[in-house]
């Protein structure tokens, strides 16, 4: 079957937005006012971070300069998340705070983007209850930001577009990366899995893979410009290529990218266990640039809960993948996502999750209390009370923290490669970085080593970080 790349937005549509961006820039120049400022606020996952770099890239092309101060901004772009209720409430509360900014400065333009907006009831709520929001675009239409701003500068109507018929891939948008040495590269968008608790497939559409040549060109360019750490992103990154029907899968893509010469590390996330096949693990083990790091969400350690979550694997299947990873890459850092309090999760189910954590021995986990999402099947199942969910979360953290501490302490005495991120945010007297396995490392240095690979000898470890001395 010939693949027609129907998912890729026609280049003319991108050109139209760039023309709108240039028009906005010209309007500001003609006004004789100083350069306007843009603030981009981001909630949610790396996928959203990557999208926000495109929002900022387009805004700079429109003549705006970046600010971190809301009161300075002429344009505020809020990129939202909907994965849990808390994420939505935080975004709504921030947007609520912009009301007085707009009152003080009526020319301020406020646009809202992302997964929360892609839910029609939220787009409606923004339109009705947040009259100072100028426009809202769902994940399918992020690239239309320049024409929205242009229209508002010309006194056009407020617009609210939660979804589109298709979720196109917009290639060639300007990207303003937040780092000069770490980069995100989205390789596919959307999700087909419909885990019963999850809003993502409802707000990001079906799986669409970028063309391999577009991905390879972007990664090569980043390596050429000196980027040291490149993370390939997808909600379901290891199902890359399935929609293209070319018989070229994620393992093939990883092997191709690994062939790019240079001093850099490749990461990828997030993988789904159902698509974590031996071929992918073999490619990782044989590669020269792919980090020995696997983020593989387990979610629950009870087969019954996994079935009700619609995860398409059993605990044993998952454990088989883990042992193959460890057989091929004994030094592989493995992290996972765990959810507690899924509807109808019994004490016995939860005990199996704890038991599975003890068997799996993850380096670290990200754990979440289940949050009902409107329109997903799990939201209609019998719910657990908040006290039970909270208590299980605490027990989960106790078990995992003890494991993380033990594993981290095994690194003491080792010399690990660390990509330096500069002064730590919490303590400017210490410097931080991350290992290839994405573990946080702190060390002292008098030099600015930001963006460099270092060899660090680990002297001590706690649950959340390693502490060491630079040896090279
Ligand atoms: N595509 C990725 C990540 C999805 S969101 C994956 O499939 O793993 C990241 C994590 O948020 C999920 O792994 C899950 O643990 C958690 N999550 C998703 N929906 C949730 C919900 N309704 N309540 C609580 N946590 C949720
Ligand atoms: Fe959500 Fe499941 Fe898709 Fe991950 S795989 S984004 S948890 S539906
Ligand atoms: Fe949130 Fe959307 Fe990412 S729901 S987790 S920002 S895909």
Short mmCIF file of C-alpha atoms and ligand atoms in Angstrom, two decimals:
data_model
loop_
_atom_site.label_atom_id
_atom_site.label_comp_id
_atom_site.label_asym_id
_atom_site.label_seq_id
_atom_site.Cartn_x
_atom_site.Cartn_y
_atom_site.Cartn_z
CA UNK A 1 0.00 0.00 0.00
CA UNK A 2 1.41 3.36 -0.96
CA UNK A 3 1.43 5.80 1.88
CA UNK A 4 0.25 9.24 0.84
CA UNK A 5 1.25 11.08 4.03
CA UNK A 6 -2.25 12.46 4.26
CA UNK A 7 -1.41 13.45 7.82
CA UNK A 8 1.18 16.01 6.80
CA UNK A 9 -0.21 19.51 6.56
CA UNK A 10 0.21 20.89 3.02
CA UNK A 11 3.26 23.21 2.92
CA UNK A 12 0.99 26.02 1.69
CA UNK A 13 -0.91 25.90 4.98
CA UNK A 14 2.33 26.36 6.93
CA UNK A 15 3.38 29.14 4.53
CA UNK A 16 0.03 30.87 5.16
CA UNK A 17 0.73 30.92 8.90
CA UNK A 18 4.25 32.22 8.34
CA UNK A 19 2.77 34.98 6.17
CA UNK A 20 0.40 35.84 9.03
CA UNK A 21 3.38 35.87 11.39
CA UNK A 22 5.23 38.31 9.12
CA UNK A 23 2.11 40.46 8.91
CA UNK A 24 1.97 40.65 12.73
CA UNK A 25 5.63 41.65 12.84
CA UNK A 26 4.99 44.37 10.27
CA UNK A 27 1.98 45.68 12.23
CA UNK A 28 4.12 46.05 15.34
CA UNK A 29 6.90 47.74 13.38
CA UNK A 30 4.45 50.17 11.77
CA UNK A 31 2.99 51.02 15.19
CA UNK A 32 6.35 52.49 16.22
CA UNK A 33 6.02 50.86 19.65
CA UNK A 34 8.93 49.01 21.26
CA UNK A 35 9.19 45.27 20.59
CA UNK A 36 6.23 43.44 22.15
CA UNK A 37 6.81 40.63 24.67
CA UNK A 38 5.51 37.06 24.73
CA UNK A 39 5.15 34.71 27.68
CA UNK A 40 4.64 30.97 27.10
CA UNK A 41 3.35 28.94 30.09
CA UNK A 42 3.53 25.17 29.79
CA UNK A 43 1.78 22.41 31.72
CA UNK A 44 1.99 18.66 31.14
CA UNK A 45 4.43 16.27 29.51
CA UNK A 46 7.51 16.61 27.27
CA UNK A 47 5.24 16.48 24.25
CA UNK A 48 3.75 19.77 25.44
CA UNK A 49 7.21 21.20 26.17
CA UNK A 50 8.10 20.40 22.56
CA UNK A 51 4.88 22.02 21.28
CA UNK A 52 5.60 25.12 23.36
CA UNK A 53 8.98 25.48 21.68
CA UNK A 54 7.04 25.78 18.42
CA UNK A 55 4.67 28.36 19.92
CA UNK A 56 7.66 30.41 21.04
CA UNK A 57 9.38 29.92 17.68
CA UNK A 58 6.33 31.29 15.86
CA UNK A 59 5.96 34.18 18.33
CA UNK A 60 9.58 35.26 17.79
CA UNK A 61 8.97 35.21 14.06
CA UNK A 62 5.97 37.48 14.74
CA UNK A 63 8.35 40.03 16.25
CA UNK A 64 7.75 39.28 19.93
CA UNK A 65 10.59 38.90 22.39
CA UNK A 66 10.52 36.40 25.23
CA UNK A 67 9.66 37.40 28.78
CA UNK A 68 9.09 35.49 32.02
CA UNK A 69 7.03 38.27 33.58
CA UNK A 70 3.27 38.15 32.91
CA UNK A 71 2.88 41.87 33.67
CA UNK A 72 5.34 42.66 30.85
CA UNK A 73 3.65 40.48 28.25
CA UNK A 74 1.69 41.66 25.20
CA UNK A 75 0.92 38.06 24.28
CA UNK A 76 0.40 35.19 26.75
CA UNK A 77 0.18 31.63 25.42
CA UNK A 78 -0.87 28.93 27.88
CA UNK A 79 -0.25 25.33 26.80
CA UNK A 80 -2.44 23.06 28.91
CA UNK A 81 -2.60 19.43 30.04
CA UNK A 82 -5.67 17.32 30.82
CA UNK A 83 -4.18 14.08 32.09
CA UNK A 84 -5.43 14.61 35.65
CA UNK A 85 -7.96 16.98 37.22
CA UNK A 86 -5.18 18.75 39.13
CA UNK A 87 -3.40 19.72 35.88
CA UNK A 88 -6.58 21.28 34.52
CA UNK A 89 -7.32 23.15 37.75
CA UNK A 90 -3.81 24.60 37.84
CA UNK A 91 -4.10 25.88 34.27
CA UNK A 92 -7.55 27.35 34.90
CA UNK A 93 -6.32 29.06 38.05
CA UNK A 94 -3.33 30.62 36.23
CA UNK A 95 -5.60 31.78 33.41
CA UNK A 96 -7.92 33.23 36.07
CA UNK A 97 -5.04 35.31 37.42
CA UNK A 98 -4.58 36.94 34.01
CA UNK A 99 -7.96 38.65 34.32
CA UNK A 100 -6.50 41.65 36.16
CA UNK A 101 -3.58 41.86 33.69
CA UNK A 102 -6.05 42.22 30.86
CA UNK A 103 -7.97 44.85 32.83
CA UNK A 104 -4.76 46.83 33.35
CA UNK A 105 -3.67 46.40 29.74
CA UNK A 106 -6.61 45.81 27.37
CA UNK A 107 -4.31 45.26 24.37
CA UNK A 108 -2.94 42.06 25.97
CA UNK A 109 -3.77 38.97 23.87
CA UNK A 110 -4.30 35.66 25.68
CA UNK A 111 -4.37 32.32 23.81
CA UNK A 112 -4.90 28.89 25.34
CA UNK A 113 -3.65 25.66 23.71
CA UNK A 114 -3.17 21.99 24.32
CA UNK A 115 -4.94 18.98 25.65
CA UNK A 116 -7.38 20.71 27.97
CA UNK A 117 -8.68 22.87 25.13
CA UNK A 118 -9.23 19.80 22.94
CA UNK A 119 -12.12 18.82 25.20
CA UNK A 120 -15.18 20.66 23.85
CA UNK A 121 -16.59 21.25 27.36
CA UNK A 122 -13.39 23.02 28.43
CA UNK A 123 -13.23 25.13 25.26
CA UNK A 124 -16.82 26.13 25.97
CA UNK A 125 -15.98 26.96 29.57
CA UNK A 126 -13.07 29.17 28.47
CA UNK A 127 -15.32 30.98 26.02
CA UNK A 128 -18.14 31.56 28.53
CA UNK A 129 -16.38 32.04 31.87
CA UNK A 130 -13.07 33.59 30.80
CA UNK A 131 -14.11 36.54 28.60
CA UNK A 132 -10.55 37.92 28.62
CA UNK A 133 -9.24 34.83 26.80
CA UNK A 134 -8.93 35.86 23.13
CA UNK A 135 -8.73 32.45 21.50
CA UNK A 136 -8.21 28.77 22.25
CA UNK A 137 -6.79 26.14 19.90
CA UNK A 138 -6.78 22.39 20.53
CA UNK A 139 -3.79 20.17 19.81
CA UNK A 140 -4.80 19.76 16.15
CA UNK A 141 -4.47 23.47 15.41
CA UNK A 142 -1.48 24.79 17.34
CA UNK A 143 0.13 25.92 14.06
CA UNK A 144 -2.74 28.39 13.53
CA UNK A 145 -1.58 30.66 16.35
CA UNK A 146 -0.18 33.42 14.07
CA UNK A 147 -3.43 33.91 12.18
CA UNK A 148 -5.38 33.97 15.45
CA UNK A 149 -3.17 36.73 16.84
CA UNK A 150 -3.33 38.66 13.57
CA UNK A 151 -7.10 38.45 13.59
CA UNK A 152 -7.32 39.75 17.19
CA UNK A 153 -4.91 42.61 16.42
CA UNK A 154 -7.35 43.55 13.68
CA UNK A 155 -10.27 43.43 16.12
CA UNK A 156 -11.56 40.07 14.84
CA UNK A 157 -13.92 37.87 16.88
CA UNK A 158 -12.75 35.63 19.74
CA UNK A 159 -12.33 32.06 18.45
CA UNK A 160 -12.52 28.69 20.21
CA UNK A 161 -11.53 25.59 18.21
CA UNK A 162 -11.25 22.47 20.37
CA UNK A 163 -10.95 19.88 17.60
CA UNK A 164 -10.56 19.50 13.86
CA UNK A 165 -11.55 16.69 11.55
CA UNK A 166 -7.93 15.69 11.07
CA UNK A 167 -4.93 16.16 13.30
CA UNK A 168 -2.29 17.08 10.75
CA UNK A 169 1.48 17.03 11.26
CA UNK A 170 2.82 20.53 10.63
CA UNK A 171 6.42 20.23 9.38
CA UNK A 172 8.69 23.24 9.11
CA UNK A 173 7.36 25.41 11.95
CA UNK A 174 10.05 27.51 13.59
CA UNK A 175 11.25 25.98 16.90
CA UNK A 176 12.84 28.04 19.67
CA UNK A 177 14.52 25.40 21.83
CA UNK A 178 14.80 26.06 25.54
CA UNK A 179 18.26 24.47 25.71
CA UNK A 180 21.34 24.60 23.54
CA UNK A 181 22.37 21.01 24.29
CA UNK A 182 19.23 19.00 25.18
CA UNK A 183 16.50 18.71 22.56
CA UNK A 184 13.09 17.11 22.16
CA UNK A 185 12.17 15.62 18.80
CA UNK A 186 8.59 14.45 18.38
CA UNK A 187 8.60 11.45 16.08
CA UNK A 188 4.94 10.58 16.31
CA UNK A 189 1.80 12.11 17.68
CA UNK A 190 -1.41 10.75 19.18
CA UNK A 191 -2.33 7.40 20.64
CA UNK A 192 -4.50 4.47 19.57
CA UNK A 193 -4.46 2.55 22.83
CA UNK A 194 -7.44 3.94 24.70
CA UNK A 195 -6.37 2.80 28.13
CA UNK A 196 -9.66 3.03 29.98
CA UNK A 197 -8.52 5.78 32.36
CA UNK A 198 -6.72 8.00 29.86
CA UNK A 199 -7.76 11.21 28.13
CA UNK A 200 -4.76 11.39 25.77
CA UNK A 201 -6.28 9.55 22.76
CA UNK A 202 -9.35 11.78 23.09
CA UNK A 203 -7.35 14.99 22.99
CA UNK A 204 -4.42 14.13 20.72
CA UNK A 205 -6.11 12.02 18.07
CA UNK A 206 -4.90 8.81 16.42
CA UNK A 207 -1.28 7.80 15.94
CA UNK A 208 0.54 9.70 13.20
CA UNK A 209 4.21 9.12 12.51
CA UNK A 210 6.48 11.70 10.98
CA UNK A 211 8.35 10.73 7.83
CA UNK A 212 11.65 9.07 8.63
CA UNK A 213 13.51 11.54 6.43
CA UNK A 214 12.01 14.49 8.35
CA UNK A 215 13.05 12.96 11.67
CA UNK A 216 16.54 12.05 10.42
CA UNK A 217 17.06 15.54 9.01
CA UNK A 218 16.05 17.16 12.30
CA UNK A 219 18.26 14.89 14.41
CA UNK A 220 21.27 15.30 12.07
CA UNK A 221 20.90 19.05 12.20
CA UNK A 222 20.76 19.01 16.02
CA UNK A 223 23.89 16.85 16.22
CA UNK A 224 25.63 19.17 13.76
CA UNK A 225 24.73 22.15 15.94
CA UNK A 226 26.30 20.43 18.95
CA UNK A 227 23.24 19.07 20.79
CA UNK A 228 24.36 16.40 23.25
CA UNK A 229 21.13 14.78 24.34
CA UNK A 230 18.22 14.14 22.03
CA UNK A 231 14.97 12.63 23.25
CA UNK A 232 12.62 11.12 20.68
CA UNK A 233 9.06 11.71 21.80
CA UNK A 234 5.75 10.02 21.25
CA UNK A 235 2.85 9.13 23.52
CA UNK A 236 3.55 5.67 22.33
CA UNK A 237 6.90 6.09 20.74
CA UNK A 238 7.58 2.43 20.02
CA UNK A 239 4.54 2.11 17.80
CA UNK A 240 6.26 4.59 15.46
CA UNK A 241 5.78 3.67 11.82
CA UNK A 242 2.81 1.35 12.15
CA UNK A 243 0.47 3.90 10.55
CA UNK A 244 2.87 4.48 7.66
CA UNK A 245 2.54 0.88 6.47
CA UNK A 246 6.10 0.82 5.11
CA UNK A 247 7.36 -2.05 7.25
CA UNK A 248 9.77 0.41 8.90
CA UNK A 249 9.35 0.43 12.67
CA UNK A 250 10.70 2.25 15.71
CA UNK A 251 13.67 -0.11 16.05
CA UNK A 252 14.58 0.65 12.41
CA UNK A 253 14.34 4.38 13.07
CA UNK A 254 16.51 4.11 16.17
CA UNK A 255 19.13 2.09 14.27
CA UNK A 256 19.13 4.65 11.44
CA UNK A 257 19.51 7.61 13.81
CA UNK A 258 22.24 5.81 15.74
CA UNK A 259 24.27 5.89 12.53
CA UNK A 260 24.56 9.69 12.67
CA UNK A 261 28.12 10.47 13.69
CA UNK A 262 28.82 12.70 16.67
CA UNK A 263 29.11 12.99 20.43
CA UNK A 264 25.52 12.69 21.59
CA UNK A 265 23.06 10.43 23.39
CA UNK A 266 19.62 9.34 22.19
CA UNK A 267 16.72 8.79 24.58
CA UNK A 268 13.13 7.94 23.75
CA UNK A 269 9.84 8.00 25.57
CA UNK A 270 7.26 6.75 26.29
CA UNK A 271 7.17 3.07 25.35
CA UNK A 272 4.17 0.84 25.73
CA UNK A 273 4.95 -2.70 26.95
CA UNK A 274 2.82 -4.24 24.22
CA UNK A 275 5.20 -2.81 21.58
CA UNK A 276 8.47 -3.28 23.47
CA UNK A 277 9.75 -6.14 21.33
CA UNK A 278 13.07 -7.95 21.31
CA UNK A 279 14.13 -6.26 18.08
CA UNK A 280 13.98 -2.85 19.78
CA UNK A 281 15.98 -4.11 22.78
CA UNK A 282 18.56 -5.72 20.47
CA UNK A 283 18.98 -2.45 18.55
CA UNK A 284 19.47 -0.54 21.81
CA UNK A 285 22.03 -3.01 23.08
CA UNK A 286 24.01 -2.91 19.82
CA UNK A 287 23.84 0.87 19.34
CA UNK A 288 26.56 3.39 20.10
CA UNK A 289 24.37 6.40 20.96
CA UNK A 290 21.17 5.04 22.46
CA UNK A 291 21.19 5.41 26.26
CA UNK A 292 20.71 2.27 28.29
CA UNK A 293 17.56 3.71 29.74
CA UNK A 294 14.04 2.38 29.37
CA UNK A 295 10.93 4.13 30.61
CA UNK A 296 8.29 1.43 30.52
CA UNK A 297 5.03 2.18 32.33
CA UNK A 298 3.64 -0.83 34.20
CA UNK A 299 0.62 0.99 35.72
CA UNK A 300 -0.48 -1.93 37.92
CA UNK A 301 0.72 -5.30 39.15
CA UNK A 302 -2.63 -7.07 39.03
CA UNK A 303 -3.69 -8.80 35.80
CA UNK A 304 -7.32 -8.07 36.58
CA UNK A 305 -6.64 -4.35 36.96
CA UNK A 306 -4.46 -4.35 33.82
CA UNK A 307 -7.34 -5.97 31.94
CA UNK A 308 -9.79 -3.34 33.15
CA UNK A 309 -7.25 -0.66 32.23
CA UNK A 310 -7.21 -2.10 28.68
CA UNK A 311 -3.42 -2.39 28.76
CA UNK A 312 -3.08 -5.55 26.61
CA UNK A 313 -0.37 -7.28 28.66
CA UNK A 314 -0.10 -9.37 31.82
CA UNK A 315 2.35 -8.99 34.66
CA UNK A 316 4.26 -12.06 33.44
CA UNK A 317 4.53 -10.65 29.91
CA UNK A 318 5.86 -7.42 31.39
CA UNK A 319 8.39 -9.27 33.56
CA UNK A 320 9.60 -11.19 30.48
CA UNK A 321 10.41 -7.90 28.75
CA UNK A 322 12.28 -6.70 31.85
CA UNK A 323 14.41 -9.81 32.02
CA UNK A 324 15.26 -9.58 28.33
CA UNK A 325 16.29 -5.92 28.77
CA UNK A 326 18.48 -6.87 31.74
CA UNK A 327 19.96 -9.85 29.95
CA UNK A 328 20.99 -7.68 26.97
CA UNK A 329 21.90 -4.55 28.95
CA UNK A 330 22.74 -5.35 32.58
CA UNK A 331 23.44 -1.66 33.25
CA UNK A 332 20.09 -0.47 31.87
CA UNK A 333 18.24 2.04 34.06
CA UNK A 334 14.55 1.17 34.07
CA UNK A 335 11.84 3.53 35.20
CA UNK A 336 8.09 3.14 35.22
CA UNK A 337 4.71 4.79 35.82
CA UNK A 338 2.41 3.32 38.45
CA UNK A 339 -1.18 4.31 39.11
CA UNK A 340 -2.91 3.74 42.43
CA UNK A 341 -6.61 3.78 43.16
CA UNK A 342 -7.88 2.71 39.76
CA UNK A 343 -11.65 2.06 40.08
CA UNK A 344 -12.44 -1.26 41.77
CA UNK A 345 -8.76 -1.85 42.71
CA UNK A 346 -9.02 -4.17 45.74
CA UNK A 347 -6.56 -4.45 48.60
CA UNK A 348 -5.44 -7.76 47.06
CA UNK A 349 -4.88 -6.08 43.66
CA UNK A 350 -2.86 -3.36 45.32
CA UNK A 351 -0.80 -5.90 47.26
CA UNK A 352 0.08 -7.46 43.88
CA UNK A 353 1.28 -4.07 42.64
CA UNK A 354 3.57 -3.76 45.67
CA UNK A 355 4.76 -7.31 45.11
CA UNK A 356 5.47 -6.60 41.44
CA UNK A 357 7.47 -3.48 42.38
CA UNK A 358 9.62 -5.63 44.67
CA UNK A 359 10.20 -8.11 41.85
CA UNK A 360 10.75 -5.55 39.10
CA UNK A 361 13.14 -3.38 41.12
CA UNK A 362 12.76 -0.22 39.05
CA UNK A 363 15.41 2.45 39.46
CA UNK A 364 12.58 4.91 39.89
CA UNK A 365 8.87 5.26 39.32
CA UNK A 366 6.50 8.12 38.72
CA UNK A 367 3.36 7.37 40.67
CA UNK A 368 -0.05 8.88 40.23
CA UNK A 369 -3.35 8.74 42.08
CA UNK A 370 -6.08 7.85 39.62
CA UNK A 371 -8.09 10.89 38.55
CA UNK A 372 -11.42 10.34 36.73
CA UNK A 373 -11.46 11.88 33.23
CA UNK A 374 -14.76 12.79 31.62
CA UNK A 375 -15.67 10.60 28.65
CA UNK A 376 -13.32 7.72 29.55
CA UNK A 377 -14.75 4.30 30.51
CA UNK A 378 -13.02 4.19 33.91
CA UNK A 379 -14.81 7.37 34.99
CA UNK A 380 -18.07 5.38 34.96
CA UNK A 381 -16.72 2.47 37.00
CA UNK A 382 -17.23 2.30 40.80
CA UNK A 383 -14.73 4.72 42.35
CA UNK A 384 -12.53 4.32 45.43
CA UNK A 385 -12.67 6.87 48.22
CA UNK A 386 -9.93 9.48 48.50
CA UNK A 387 -8.64 8.21 51.86
CA UNK A 388 -7.98 4.73 50.46
CA UNK A 389 -6.23 6.16 47.41
CA UNK A 390 -4.04 8.41 49.57
CA UNK A 391 -3.12 5.61 51.94
CA UNK A 392 -2.15 3.30 49.06
CA UNK A 393 -0.05 6.02 47.51
CA UNK A 394 1.93 6.40 50.75
CA UNK A 395 2.52 2.66 50.97
CA UNK A 396 3.60 2.54 47.33
CA UNK A 397 6.11 5.35 47.87
CA UNK A 398 7.54 3.59 50.95
CA UNK A 399 8.21 0.42 48.97
CA UNK A 400 9.62 2.17 45.89
CA UNK A 401 11.73 4.69 47.82
CA UNK A 402 13.49 1.87 49.67
CA UNK A 403 14.25 0.13 46.35
CA UNK A 404 15.46 3.35 44.68
CA UNK A 405 17.74 4.03 47.63
CA UNK A 406 19.27 0.54 47.49
CA UNK A 407 19.83 0.73 43.74
CA UNK A 408 21.27 4.25 43.91
CA UNK A 409 23.68 3.21 46.66
CA UNK A 410 25.07 0.52 44.38
CA UNK A 411 26.39 3.34 42.16
CA UNK A 412 28.69 4.54 44.93
CA UNK A 413 32.27 4.10 43.74
CA UNK A 414 31.27 3.94 40.05
CA UNK A 415 32.37 6.50 37.49
CA UNK A 416 29.37 7.59 35.43
CA UNK A 417 29.03 9.79 32.39
CA UNK A 418 27.01 12.89 33.28
CA UNK A 419 25.66 15.65 31.06
CA UNK A 420 26.10 18.86 33.06
CA UNK A 421 23.06 21.14 33.48
CA UNK A 422 24.80 23.92 35.41
CA UNK A 423 23.98 25.36 38.82
CA UNK A 424 21.26 23.54 40.71
CA UNK A 425 17.96 25.43 41.02
CA UNK A 426 17.66 24.76 44.75
CA UNK A 427 21.26 25.38 45.68
CA UNK A 428 23.29 27.69 43.40
CA UNK A 429 26.51 26.53 45.12
CA UNK A 430 26.18 23.04 43.68
CA UNK A 431 26.06 21.86 40.08
CA UNK A 432 23.65 19.30 38.68
CA UNK A 433 23.50 16.98 35.73
CA UNK A 434 22.02 13.71 34.55
CA UNK A 435 23.51 10.31 33.82
CA UNK A 436 22.73 8.47 30.59
CA UNK A 437 20.08 6.66 32.63
CA UNK A 438 18.57 10.06 33.49
CA UNK A 439 19.57 9.97 37.17
CA UNK A 440 20.20 13.29 38.89
CA UNK A 441 23.79 13.85 39.98
CA UNK A 442 25.14 16.74 42.05
CA UNK A 443 28.78 17.77 42.30
CA UNK A 444 30.92 20.83 42.98
CA UNK A 445 32.87 22.71 40.34
CA UNK A 446 34.27 26.19 39.90
CA UNK A 447 33.95 26.12 36.15
CA UNK A 448 30.84 26.47 34.02
CA UNK A 449 30.58 23.01 32.47
CA UNK A 450 26.97 23.33 31.27
CA UNK A 451 26.24 21.20 28.23
CA UNK A 452 29.39 19.08 28.59
CA UNK A 453 29.74 15.36 29.20
CA UNK A 454 31.74 14.74 32.40
CA UNK A 455 33.01 11.69 34.20
CA UNK A 456 31.78 11.81 37.77
CA UNK A 457 32.78 9.44 40.54
CA UNK A 458 29.78 8.74 42.77
CA UNK A 459 30.59 9.29 46.46
CA UNK A 460 27.16 9.02 48.02
CA UNK A 461 23.52 8.46 47.10
CA UNK A 462 20.04 8.99 48.43
CA UNK A 463 16.60 8.02 47.14
CA UNK A 464 16.36 10.76 44.56
CA UNK A 465 19.92 11.63 43.56
CA UNK A 466 23.61 10.74 43.40
CA UNK A 467 26.42 12.96 44.69
CA UNK A 468 29.94 12.84 43.32
CA UNK A 469 33.24 14.36 42.25
CA UNK A 470 34.21 15.32 38.72
CA UNK A 471 37.18 13.23 37.62
CA UNK A 472 37.42 14.43 34.01
N1 LIG B 1 1.70 7.60 26.81
C1 LIG B 1 2.34 7.38 28.01
C2 LIG B 1 2.06 8.40 29.09
C3 LIG B 1 0.69 8.85 29.32
S1 LIG B 1 0.38 9.99 30.59
C4 LIG B 1 2.05 5.98 28.44
O1 LIG B 1 1.24 5.32 27.86
O2 LIG B 1 2.65 5.51 29.37
C5 LIG B 1 1.60 9.62 31.80
C6 LIG B 1 1.11 8.83 32.95
O3 LIG B 1 0.03 9.48 33.59
C7 LIG B 1 0.56 7.47 32.60
O4 LIG B 1 1.55 6.52 32.44
C8 LIG B 1 -0.33 7.17 33.77
O5 LIG B 1 0.37 6.50 34.80
C9 LIG B 1 -0.74 8.53 34.26
N2 LIG B 1 -2.16 8.78 33.98
C10 LIG B 1 -2.80 8.75 32.79
N3 LIG B 1 -4.12 8.98 32.96
C11 LIG B 1 -4.31 9.16 34.29
C12 LIG B 1 -5.46 9.41 35.11
N4 LIG B 1 -6.67 9.51 34.59
N5 LIG B 1 -5.27 9.53 36.44
C13 LIG B 1 -4.05 9.41 36.98
N6 LIG B 1 -2.95 9.16 36.28
C14 LIG B 1 -3.06 9.04 34.94
FE1 LIG B 2 -2.86 7.07 27.59
FE2 LIG B 2 -2.58 4.48 27.39
FE3 LIG B 2 -2.18 6.03 25.26
FE4 LIG B 2 -0.45 6.08 27.27
S1 LIG B 2 -0.90 4.32 25.95
S2 LIG B 2 -1.31 7.84 26.21
S3 LIG B 2 -1.74 5.77 29.05
S4 LIG B 2 -4.12 5.70 26.30
FE1 LIG B 3 -1.02 16.13 29.49
FE2 LIG B 3 -1.59 16.12 26.97
FE3 LIG B 3 0.80 15.39 27.78
S1 LIG B 3 -2.92 15.45 28.57
S2 LIG B 3 0.40 14.51 29.77
S3 LIG B 3 -0.05 17.39 27.97
S4 LIG B 3 -0.35 14.56 26.06
#
